[in-house]
Amino acid sequence: MTGTTPETKQNGARPKLTVYLAAPRGFCAGVDRAIQIVELALEKYGAPVYVRHAIVHNRYVVESLEAKGAVFVEELEEIPESDAPIVFSAHGVPKSVPADARNRHMFVLDATCPLVSKVHIEAERLFDRGHEILLIGHAGHPEVIGTIGQLPPGAIALIETNEDANSFVPKDPSKLAVITQTTLSVDDTREILTILQNRFPDIVVPRKDDICYATTNRQDAVKRIAPQCDRMIVVGSPNSSNSMRLVEVAERAGCPRAMLLEQGSEIDWSEFENIRSLGVTAGASAPEVLVDSIIDAFKERFDVSIETVTTAEETISFKLPRPLRDSTAA
C-alpha cells in the first residue's frame, strides 16, 4: 500500500509525521494587491474585466478570477472595443504596452508590483546617466520582458548564469551598472554579482537588493527547515519563478528531495514512503487553500503533527490604484 509502512499494514496505525510549516509562505503584498485589483474592479465595474497575461503565476488564482468574470489575454489586440477595465499583471509590462493602451483610449488599472516598478525606475535612472545596464534574470520571464522593455532595444543585456557573467564584454567597463529580477535565488544572484564586481570594480550595483523582501524571506524560511526534512513540498505553479527557486534552495540547504506541487491531488505517494518529517512552504503567488489541501492529504495517511517555523514577520502592504481606493472587497 503506497504511503504506508510495514507496521501500518499489520496494525492499521498511521505512521507519525512531523510537518514543518515554513513562515512566511504564500501570498506577498504585491500578489495580494494584484488579485485585489481584479476583484475590486469586477465589483465596481462589473464583468468583464480584462487582464493582460496571468495576473500572477498560479493556475488556481487565474481560474478563480475567471469564474468571477475576469478575461485573460496575452495582448491588447485580443480585447474588443470596450469601456471595460484592462489590468496589467503584477509582473509589469514593457513601456510599449501602456503607450498602446493610451492610443486605444483604454481604461487601465496597473497591478505591477511596486517593487518591480522600483527596478524599472532604477533602470531608467541608470540609463539616463549613461550606463550600460546588465539585468540578472531569466530569459522569457514576463518580469524580465517588462524590465528590458522600459528602455530602447540593446540598452539592457541579460545575464542568466555565472558563465554569462564571466564572458560578458562591456562597451565601457567604467560605465556599467546591474539590476536584477525580483524573484531570483538570493545565493545564485550573489554569486553572479561577485563575479561581475571582481571583473568590473567600477560596476554600479543596486543600493538595496532588487530581490524582493518576500522572495528573500521565503528562501530564508526554507533554509531553516530544510536540513531536518526528509522531503519538502513547495506549493506553487511551474511557471512561478520564486516557487521554482524555493525547490532549488531546499535541496541545496540539505533536504534530500524537494518538489513543486500545485495541489494535493498531484501527490505521488511513492515519494513519501517511510518518511518521518516533511517541510511545506508556498511560493509568493500560491494561496493558503492549496497549502491546506496538501496537509489534509497527508493527514489521511499519516498521524500528522504540525510545527510552524517562523523566520520573519511581514507587515508590508501597497496602495491600490486611485480609482479603486474607495472600493471595499465583498
Coordinates of C-alpha atoms in Angstrom, one line a residue:
M1 CA 0.0 0.0 0.0
T2 CA 1.6 3.3 -1.1
G3 CA 2.3 5.8 1.6
T4 CA 2.4 3.3 4.5
T5 CA 5.0 1.4 6.4
P6 CA 5.0 -2.4 7.1
E7 CA 3.9 -1.6 10.7
T8 CA 0.9 0.2 9.3
K9 CA -0.1 -2.8 7.3
Q10 CA 0.0 -5.1 10.4
N11 CA -1.9 -3.0 12.9
G12 CA -3.7 -0.3 10.9
A13 CA -1.9 2.6 12.8
R14 CA -0.9 5.6 10.7
P15 CA 2.8 6.4 10.8
K16 CA 3.8 9.5 12.6
L17 CA 4.8 12.5 10.5
T18 CA 6.1 15.9 11.6
V19 CA 5.2 18.7 9.2
Y20 CA 7.5 21.7 9.4
L21 CA 5.4 24.6 8.0
A22 CA 7.6 27.5 6.8
A23 CA 6.6 31.0 7.6
P24 CA 6.4 33.4 5.8
R25 CA 4.9 31.5 2.9
G26 CA 2.3 32.1 0.2
F27 CA 1.0 35.5 -0.9
C28 CA 3.2 38.5 -0.8
A29 CA 2.0 42.1 -0.7
G30 CA 2.4 42.6 -4.4
V31 CA 0.4 39.5 -5.3
D32 CA -2.3 40.3 -2.7
R33 CA -2.6 43.8 -4.2
A34 CA -2.8 42.5 -7.8
I35 CA -5.6 40.0 -7.0
Q36 CA -7.4 42.6 -5.0
I37 CA -7.3 45.0 -8.0
V38 CA -9.0 42.5 -10.3
E39 CA -11.6 41.6 -7.6
L40 CA -12.4 45.2 -6.8
A41 CA -12.6 46.1 -10.5
L42 CA -15.1 43.3 -11.0
E43 CA -17.1 44.5 -8.0
K44 CA -17.0 48.2 -9.1
Y45 CA -17.4 48.0 -12.8
G46 CA -18.8 44.5 -13.4
A47 CA -17.7 41.8 -15.8
P48 CA -15.8 41.6 -17.9
V49 CA -12.5 42.9 -16.6
Y50 CA -9.7 42.1 -19.0
V51 CA -6.3 41.1 -17.6
R52 CA -3.2 41.2 -19.8
H53 CA -1.2 38.0 -19.0
A54 CA -1.9 35.9 -15.9
I55 CA -2.3 38.3 -13.1
V56 CA 0.1 36.2 -11.0
H57 CA 1.6 32.8 -11.9
N58 CA -0.9 30.5 -10.3
R59 CA -3.5 28.5 -12.2
Y60 CA -5.9 28.2 -9.2
V61 CA -5.9 32.0 -8.8
V62 CA -6.4 32.6 -12.5
E63 CA -9.3 30.1 -12.7
S64 CA -10.9 31.6 -9.6
L65 CA -10.8 35.1 -11.2
E66 CA -12.1 33.7 -14.5
A67 CA -15.1 32.2 -12.6
K68 CA -15.9 35.7 -11.3
G69 CA -15.8 37.4 -14.8
A70 CA -12.1 38.1 -15.5
V71 CA -11.0 37.5 -19.1
F72 CA -7.3 36.8 -19.5
V73 CA -5.5 37.8 -22.7
E74 CA -1.9 37.9 -23.8
E75 CA -2.0 41.0 -26.0
L76 CA -4.2 44.1 -26.1
E77 CA -5.2 43.3 -29.7
E78 CA -7.4 40.5 -28.3
I79 CA -9.6 42.9 -26.4
P80 CA -12.7 44.2 -28.3
E81 CA -13.5 47.9 -28.2
S82 CA -14.9 48.4 -24.7
D83 CA -15.1 50.6 -21.7
A84 CA -14.2 47.6 -19.5
P85 CA -11.1 48.0 -17.4
I86 CA -7.8 46.4 -18.5
V87 CA -5.5 45.2 -15.7
F88 CA -1.7 44.8 -16.2
S89 CA -0.3 41.9 -14.3
A90 CA 1.9 42.0 -11.2
H91 CA 5.0 41.2 -13.3
G92 CA 5.0 44.6 -15.1
V93 CA 4.9 45.3 -18.9
P94 CA 7.2 47.0 -21.5
K95 CA 6.6 50.7 -22.0
S96 CA 5.1 50.0 -25.4
V97 CA 2.1 48.3 -23.8
P98 CA 0.7 51.3 -21.8
A99 CA 1.5 53.5 -24.8
D100 CA -0.6 51.2 -27.0
A101 CA -3.4 51.3 -24.4
R102 CA -3.4 55.1 -24.4
N103 CA -3.6 55.2 -28.2
R104 CA -6.6 52.8 -28.0
H105 CA -8.2 55.0 -25.2
M106 CA -8.3 52.0 -22.9
F107 CA -9.1 52.3 -19.2
V108 CA -6.1 50.8 -17.5
L109 CA -5.6 49.6 -13.9
D110 CA -1.9 48.8 -13.4
A111 CA -1.3 45.9 -11.0
T112 CA 2.5 46.0 -11.5
C113 CA 4.1 45.2 -8.1
P114 CA 5.6 48.4 -6.7
L115 CA 8.9 46.5 -6.1
V116 CA 9.1 45.7 -9.8
S117 CA 8.3 49.3 -10.7
K118 CA 11.2 50.3 -8.4
V119 CA 13.5 48.3 -10.6
H120 CA 12.0 49.9 -13.8
I121 CA 12.7 53.4 -12.3
E122 CA 16.3 52.4 -11.4
A123 CA 16.9 51.1 -14.9
E124 CA 15.8 54.5 -16.4
R125 CA 17.8 56.5 -13.9
L126 CA 21.0 54.5 -14.7
F127 CA 20.4 54.7 -18.5
D128 CA 19.9 58.5 -18.2
R129 CA 23.3 58.7 -16.5
G130 CA 24.9 56.9 -19.4
H131 CA 25.3 53.4 -18.0
E132 CA 25.3 50.2 -19.9
I133 CA 22.9 48.0 -17.9
L134 CA 23.1 44.3 -17.1
L135 CA 19.9 42.6 -15.9
I136 CA 20.3 39.4 -13.9
G137 CA 17.3 37.3 -14.6
H138 CA 15.6 34.5 -16.6
A139 CA 15.0 34.9 -20.3
G140 CA 11.4 34.9 -21.3
H141 CA 10.0 35.7 -17.8
P142 CA 7.3 38.4 -18.0
E143 CA 9.1 40.5 -15.4
V144 CA 12.3 40.4 -17.5
I145 CA 10.5 41.2 -20.7
G146 CA 8.8 44.1 -18.9
T147 CA 12.1 45.5 -17.4
I148 CA 14.0 45.2 -20.7
G149 CA 11.1 46.9 -22.4
Q150 CA 11.5 50.1 -20.3
L151 CA 14.5 51.2 -22.4
P152 CA 15.4 51.3 -26.1
P153 CA 16.5 48.0 -27.7
G154 CA 20.0 47.0 -26.8
A155 CA 20.2 49.2 -23.7
I156 CA 19.9 46.2 -21.3
A157 CA 21.9 43.0 -21.6
L158 CA 20.6 39.8 -19.9
I159 CA 22.8 37.8 -17.6
E160 CA 21.4 34.4 -16.6
T161 CA 24.3 32.4 -15.4
N162 CA 27.9 32.6 -13.9
E163 CA 29.1 31.8 -17.4
D164 CA 27.3 34.8 -18.8
A165 CA 28.9 37.0 -16.1
N166 CA 32.3 35.6 -16.9
S167 CA 32.0 36.1 -20.7
F168 CA 30.2 39.4 -20.9
V169 CA 32.2 42.1 -22.8
P170 CA 31.1 45.7 -21.9
K171 CA 31.3 48.7 -24.2
D172 CA 32.9 50.7 -21.4
P173 CA 33.8 48.9 -18.1
S174 CA 33.7 52.2 -16.3
K175 CA 30.1 52.9 -17.2
L176 CA 28.5 49.6 -16.2
A177 CA 25.5 49.0 -13.9
V178 CA 23.5 46.0 -12.8
I179 CA 19.9 45.4 -11.8
T180 CA 18.1 42.1 -11.0
Q181 CA 14.8 40.3 -11.4
T182 CA 12.9 40.4 -8.1
T183 CA 12.3 36.7 -7.8
L184 CA 15.7 35.1 -8.1
S185 CA 17.7 32.8 -5.8
V186 CA 19.5 35.1 -3.4
D187 CA 22.5 32.8 -3.4
D188 CA 22.8 32.4 -7.1
T189 CA 22.4 36.2 -7.6
R190 CA 25.1 36.9 -5.0
E191 CA 27.5 34.6 -6.9
I192 CA 26.8 36.4 -10.2
L193 CA 27.2 39.8 -8.6
T194 CA 30.5 38.7 -7.1
I195 CA 31.8 37.7 -10.5
L196 CA 30.7 41.0 -12.1
Q197 CA 32.2 43.0 -9.3
N198 CA 35.5 41.2 -9.4
R199 CA 35.7 41.6 -13.2
F200 CA 34.4 45.2 -13.2
P201 CA 35.3 47.0 -10.0
D202 CA 33.5 50.2 -11.1
I203 CA 30.2 48.5 -11.7
V204 CA 27.2 50.2 -10.1
V205 CA 25.2 47.7 -8.0
P206 CA 21.7 48.3 -6.5
R207 CA 21.8 50.4 -3.4
K208 CA 19.4 47.9 -1.9
D209 CA 19.0 44.4 -3.2
D210 CA 16.5 44.2 -6.1
I211 CA 15.4 40.8 -5.0
C212 CA 12.1 41.5 -3.1
Y213 CA 11.7 41.0 0.6
A214 CA 9.1 38.2 0.1
T215 CA 11.4 36.2 -2.1
T216 CA 14.2 36.6 0.4
N217 CA 12.0 35.8 3.4
R218 CA 10.6 32.6 1.8
Q219 CA 14.0 31.4 0.9
D220 CA 15.3 32.0 4.4
A221 CA 12.4 30.1 5.9
V222 CA 13.1 27.1 3.7
K223 CA 16.8 27.2 4.6
R224 CA 15.8 27.0 8.3
I225 CA 13.7 23.9 8.0
A226 CA 15.3 22.0 5.0
P227 CA 18.1 20.2 7.0
Q228 CA 15.5 18.5 9.2
C229 CA 13.1 17.4 6.5
D230 CA 13.1 14.1 4.7
R231 CA 11.0 15.7 1.9
M232 CA 10.0 19.2 1.0
I233 CA 6.9 20.3 -0.9
V234 CA 6.8 23.8 -2.4
V235 CA 3.2 24.7 -3.3
G236 CA 3.2 26.7 -6.5
S237 CA 3.0 26.7 -10.3
P238 CA 5.7 25.5 -12.7
N239 CA 5.8 29.0 -14.3
S240 CA 6.3 30.7 -11.0
S241 CA 10.0 31.8 -10.8
N242 CA 10.0 32.3 -7.0
S243 CA 8.4 28.9 -6.4
M244 CA 11.0 27.1 -8.6
R245 CA 13.8 28.8 -6.7
L246 CA 12.4 27.5 -3.4
V247 CA 12.7 23.9 -4.7
E248 CA 16.4 24.6 -5.5
V249 CA 17.0 26.3 -2.2
A250 CA 15.5 23.4 -0.2
E251 CA 17.8 20.8 -1.8
R252 CA 20.9 23.0 -1.5
A253 CA 20.1 23.6 2.2
G254 CA 20.1 19.8 2.9
C255 CA 16.7 18.3 2.1
P256 CA 17.2 15.1 0.2
R257 CA 14.3 15.7 -2.2
A258 CA 12.1 18.7 -2.8
M259 CA 9.3 19.0 -5.3
L260 CA 6.9 21.5 -6.7
L261 CA 3.2 20.7 -6.5
E262 CA 0.1 22.8 -7.3
Q263 CA -2.4 20.9 -5.1
G264 CA -2.9 17.8 -3.1
S265 CA -4.3 15.7 -5.9
E266 CA -0.8 15.8 -7.6
I267 CA 1.0 14.0 -4.8
D268 CA 2.9 10.9 -5.9
W269 CA 2.8 8.9 -2.7
S270 CA 5.7 6.6 -3.7
E271 CA 7.9 9.7 -3.0
F272 CA 6.8 9.7 0.7
E273 CA 7.1 6.2 1.9
N274 CA 8.8 5.8 5.3
I275 CA 9.4 9.5 5.8
R276 CA 9.3 11.0 9.3
S277 CA 9.5 14.7 8.5
L278 CA 8.0 16.9 5.8
G279 CA 8.7 20.5 5.0
V280 CA 5.9 22.6 3.4
T281 CA 6.1 26.1 2.0
A282 CA 4.4 28.0 -0.8
G283 CA 5.6 30.4 -3.4
A284 CA 4.5 34.1 -3.3
S285 CA 1.6 33.5 -5.7
A286 CA 0.2 30.4 -4.1
P287 CA -3.0 30.8 -1.9
E288 CA -3.1 29.2 1.5
V289 CA -6.1 27.0 0.5
L290 CA -3.6 25.0 -1.7
V291 CA -1.3 24.5 1.3
D292 CA -4.3 23.2 3.3
S293 CA -5.1 20.7 0.5
I294 CA -1.6 19.3 0.7
I295 CA -1.6 19.0 4.5
D296 CA -5.1 17.5 4.5
A297 CA -3.9 14.8 2.0
F298 CA -1.1 13.8 4.4
K299 CA -3.5 13.7 7.4
E300 CA -5.4 11.0 5.6
R301 CA -2.3 8.8 5.6
F302 CA -0.2 9.9 8.5
D303 CA -0.6 10.8 12.1
V304 CA 0.5 14.4 11.5
S305 CA 1.8 16.9 14.0
I306 CA 2.4 20.4 12.6
E307 CA 5.3 22.7 13.7
T308 CA 5.3 26.2 12.3
V309 CA 8.7 27.7 11.9
T310 CA 8.7 31.5 11.6
T311 CA 11.8 33.4 10.5
A312 CA 10.2 36.8 9.7
E313 CA 7.1 38.8 10.2
E314 CA 5.7 40.6 7.1
T315 CA 3.6 43.7 7.6
I316 CA 4.2 45.4 4.2
S317 CA 1.1 46.5 2.1
F318 CA 0.8 48.5 -1.1
K319 CA -1.7 51.2 -2.1
L320 CA -4.4 50.3 -4.6
P321 CA -4.7 52.4 -7.8
R322 CA -6.6 55.6 -7.1
P323 CA -9.9 54.6 -8.9
L324 CA -10.2 51.6 -6.6
R325 CA -9.3 53.2 -3.3
D326 CA -12.9 54.0 -2.4
S327 CA -14.0 50.4 -3.1
T328 CA -14.2 47.7 -0.5
A329 CA -13.9 44.0 -1.1
A330 CA -17.0 41.9 -1.0

